């Protein structure tokens, strides 16, 4: 007789962990095998899960890998008393993880209209969907420049820093485009760094554009995507709305897109 646990497992692929890297006491990355039939669009998320033997615990996660990569990768927080990540943080290479069969989400390219520059604003693990998006060739055809902002509390939390400054330029498919068109704009809020402060401050005082040598964001020409905690999302949506940007959705491209799973 099939149990409730079996029924949940039917909606999930069993994959094997192939790599785990710990960066800080709050952040780590995971790589897993990819089932041949698992398809997703860059920017989407899916459920990932662990089977404890008694129950299956699942949480929403964005894939950080490109849609065409052979393996799946994820960036994860460690919440010490979190039901999921208090366990997931101890996962090791060779162990089983579960991956939802139905990825979804609204941070996809079809939610934003084509335009001049595309701004990707992220805090903490919110950079995850953007790591996938910036490895898609299409993004470089649609926009002249892609500006990737990552705001973290600490410098050590800028976990893709080295890849974004150098590694991505060696990427066989999009390396040359990234070198020409991708502008990385990290900022740190709780310790000294060469650039500090919240991104909203950098927009209000114009330093975001000043430092990159760009014209200020223009709702007629530029687009944005936002991913981070609820307060940051609110602040950025207010900021973009007051600058004249309208919200987009899948199939209804607009001036900016957020992950709707985060809203009410
Ligand atoms: C659409 C969507 C996509 C997501 N993608 C990712 C992802 O790619 N990587 C990821 O690590 N998490 C992601 N999350 C959050 C994730 O689903 C879980 O909340 C996280 O794994 C913690 O689970 P938990 O059971 O340990 O703690 P929970 O009980 O879920 O969370 C406890 C508290 O920890 C804080 N918290 C939870 N997640 C984070 C986070 N990522 N960064 C900072 N603080 C956090 C919040 O204050 C939360 O109330 C996503 C959530 C949604 C809705
Ligand atoms: N697909 C998705 O939707 C998806 C994918 C991955 C992650 N996520 C979500 O992303 C979130 C990441 O957590 P987090 O961003 O809270 O991580 P965090 O590690 O706590 O980082 C917070 C950073 O955001 C800044 N910040 C906070 N409030 C702000 C505001 N109002 N305006 C501008 N900047 C602000 C903070 O600055 P201070 O130091 O000044 O406070 C800090 O630098 C989680 O909620 C996670 O679930 C979503």
Tab-separated table of C-alpha atoms in Angstrom, residues 149-152 185-191 193 195-202:
chain	number	residue	atom	x	y	z
A	149	UNK	CA	23.995	43.817	-8.347
A	150	UNK	CA	24.653	41.547	-5.367
A	151	UNK	CA	24.231	43.087	-1.924
A	152	UNK	CA	25.425	41.057	1.076
A	185	UNK	CA	28.142	45.594	-9.021
A	186	UNK	CA	28.671	44.046	-5.570
A	187	UNK	CA	28.082	45.955	-2.352
A	188	UNK	CA	28.501	45.004	1.323
A	189	UNK	CA	26.466	46.466	4.168
A	190	UNK	CA	27.917	45.289	7.477
A	191	UNK	CA	31.692	45.533	7.175
A	193	UNK	CA	34.641	46.872	1.618
A	195	UNK	CA	31.840	49.543	-1.957
A	196	UNK	CA	29.395	49.648	0.948
A	197	UNK	CA	25.722	50.412	1.572
A	198	UNK	CA	22.343	49.265	0.360
A	199	UNK	CA	21.608	49.384	-3.360
A	200	UNK	CA	18.676	51.724	-2.739
A	201	UNK	CA	21.181	54.300	-1.444
A	202	UNK	CA	23.322	53.815	-4.558
